[in-house]
């Protein structure tokens, strides 16, 4: 079953979104020019989420990708709540007081975030009051704790991640008299999500990562070529430090059962995540919540089982690892993406494809056919395709879409093969997941002039 190029395009472009940072008086004062984002589902419904927002009461922009597992409930909740927690953590004491006074007296609130959303990125209206109350409790505590010091971005990110995860856990334990909401908070807590979030303010770029989505910086070298700089580390069995950390937190007697078949307790791929209370709560608490919870929860296989060798919880944390990077004029873009992208592409190829896309320049590298026996006909095909690619100068208007096209359609020569792309996109739902994962990508483009000016001031 073949899809025509226009059909392929309509599937690839269905979730694309772009935002350009507005200029003031013809001048661009932000170190961010704008961003492109896109998602391609493999699961039905998709379990990935994405978020982007400008912080209105502090400077800076927040962008994040969230990869859900055991359903999309946790990823959904984190994608709509985490940025509020981060923004509140960054607010000065006076602003927190203003906001609290406004709520007290029923006045209109200062808006904290300006969201940049695709119509498909919905917010759950039903839970908004519950979510707001949890957030308010948090800022009231921040007001009481006021130390008068300005908040460090790194600390704010760590506190926000941990606090939201704590609230997700608490809401599920307390439950809700409204049965729909009760089921929602339990689904959020029992499913899980990883998060990779960027906060960009001037030349300060902070990446807070929990789990195995990734952040990568695209750098343009002096000779015009592109290189990739990792700004996050995967929290999984491939990361020796992470395996060590988990082992340090539990008794020696559990050493053999902690990581099995490259999974936490033999079950979970990421070693850090939001939700997933199966790996955080005591067995007594799990049983109590499930027994008093709605019947639908009992029908869910995932909630019923207790992980094997479960002796000293919690085994899982949502605490992020935070990396700070001072932007330089040669840092041209940032890619945030869920593991669906990194499973199919090497970061060096990602840097080159996005870099060439953004500059519109193809470095004519000699065609590499790496050890393949190539017939003249195939060589002719490759050269013809290269010519066509240059003449069409990118049919994609969105860098994230362009990257997804390559991730799904690349052949062994590193060029997009329409036949392969068509096959991969026409797989029925139940098969798609066997060939690839959900892919969510945000490509942030930096403004080298503004970054250079910042540097000169310093």
mmCIF file of N, CA and C in Angstrom, residues 190 267 278-279 286 290 300-308:
data_model
loop_
_atom_site.group_PDB
_atom_site.id
_atom_site.type_symbol
_atom_site.label_atom_id
_atom_site.label_comp_id
_atom_site.label_asym_id
_atom_site.label_seq_id
_atom_site.Cartn_x
_atom_site.Cartn_y
_atom_site.Cartn_z
ATOM 1 N N UNK A 190 0.001 6.247 38.320
ATOM 2 C CA UNK A 190 0.417 4.870 38.022
ATOM 3 C C UNK A 190 1.079 4.738 36.650
ATOM 4 N N UNK A 267 12.078 -4.308 34.914
ATOM 5 C CA UNK A 267 10.825 -3.843 34.301
ATOM 6 C C UNK A 267 10.918 -2.514 33.568
ATOM 7 N N UNK A 278 4.358 2.710 41.284
ATOM 8 C CA UNK A 278 4.654 1.282 41.517
ATOM 9 C C UNK A 278 6.095 1.087 41.989
ATOM 10 N N UNK A 279 6.973 2.056 41.629
ATOM 11 C CA UNK A 279 8.393 1.939 41.970
ATOM 12 C C UNK A 279 8.781 2.892 43.100
ATOM 13 N N UNK A 286 0.418 0.989 48.167
ATOM 14 C CA UNK A 286 -0.124 0.608 46.854
ATOM 15 C C UNK A 286 -1.430 -0.157 47.024
ATOM 16 N N UNK A 290 -5.177 1.125 45.802
ATOM 17 C CA UNK A 290 -5.884 0.367 44.760
ATOM 18 C C UNK A 290 -7.202 -0.190 45.290
ATOM 19 N N UNK A 300 -6.960 -2.788 35.627
ATOM 20 C CA UNK A 300 -5.728 -2.452 34.928
ATOM 21 C C UNK A 300 -4.603 -3.375 35.407
ATOM 22 N N UNK A 301 -4.100 -4.188 34.484
ATOM 23 C CA UNK A 301 -3.047 -5.156 34.829
ATOM 24 C C UNK A 301 -1.835 -4.462 35.466
ATOM 25 N N UNK A 302 -1.515 -3.296 34.958
ATOM 26 C CA UNK A 302 -0.289 -2.597 35.383
ATOM 27 C C UNK A 302 -0.332 -2.265 36.871
ATOM 28 N N UNK A 303 -1.522 -1.901 37.380
ATOM 29 C CA UNK A 303 -1.584 -1.475 38.779
ATOM 30 C C UNK A 303 -1.564 -2.668 39.731
ATOM 31 N N UNK A 304 -2.028 -3.830 39.249
ATOM 32 C CA UNK A 304 -2.213 -4.963 40.165
ATOM 33 C C UNK A 304 -0.893 -5.590 40.643
ATOM 34 N N UNK A 305 0.061 -5.735 39.717
ATOM 35 C CA UNK A 305 1.269 -6.482 40.095
ATOM 36 C C UNK A 305 2.176 -5.627 40.987
ATOM 37 N N UNK A 306 2.932 -6.296 41.821
ATOM 38 C CA UNK A 306 3.980 -5.618 42.602
ATOM 39 C C UNK A 306 5.298 -6.003 41.935
ATOM 40 N N UNK A 307 6.200 -5.027 41.682
ATOM 41 C CA UNK A 307 7.466 -5.408 41.037
ATOM 42 C C UNK A 307 8.187 -6.492 41.839
ATOM 43 N N UNK A 308 8.918 -7.386 41.177
ATOM 44 C CA UNK A 308 9.656 -8.434 41.888
ATOM 45 C C UNK A 308 10.791 -7.811 42.717
#
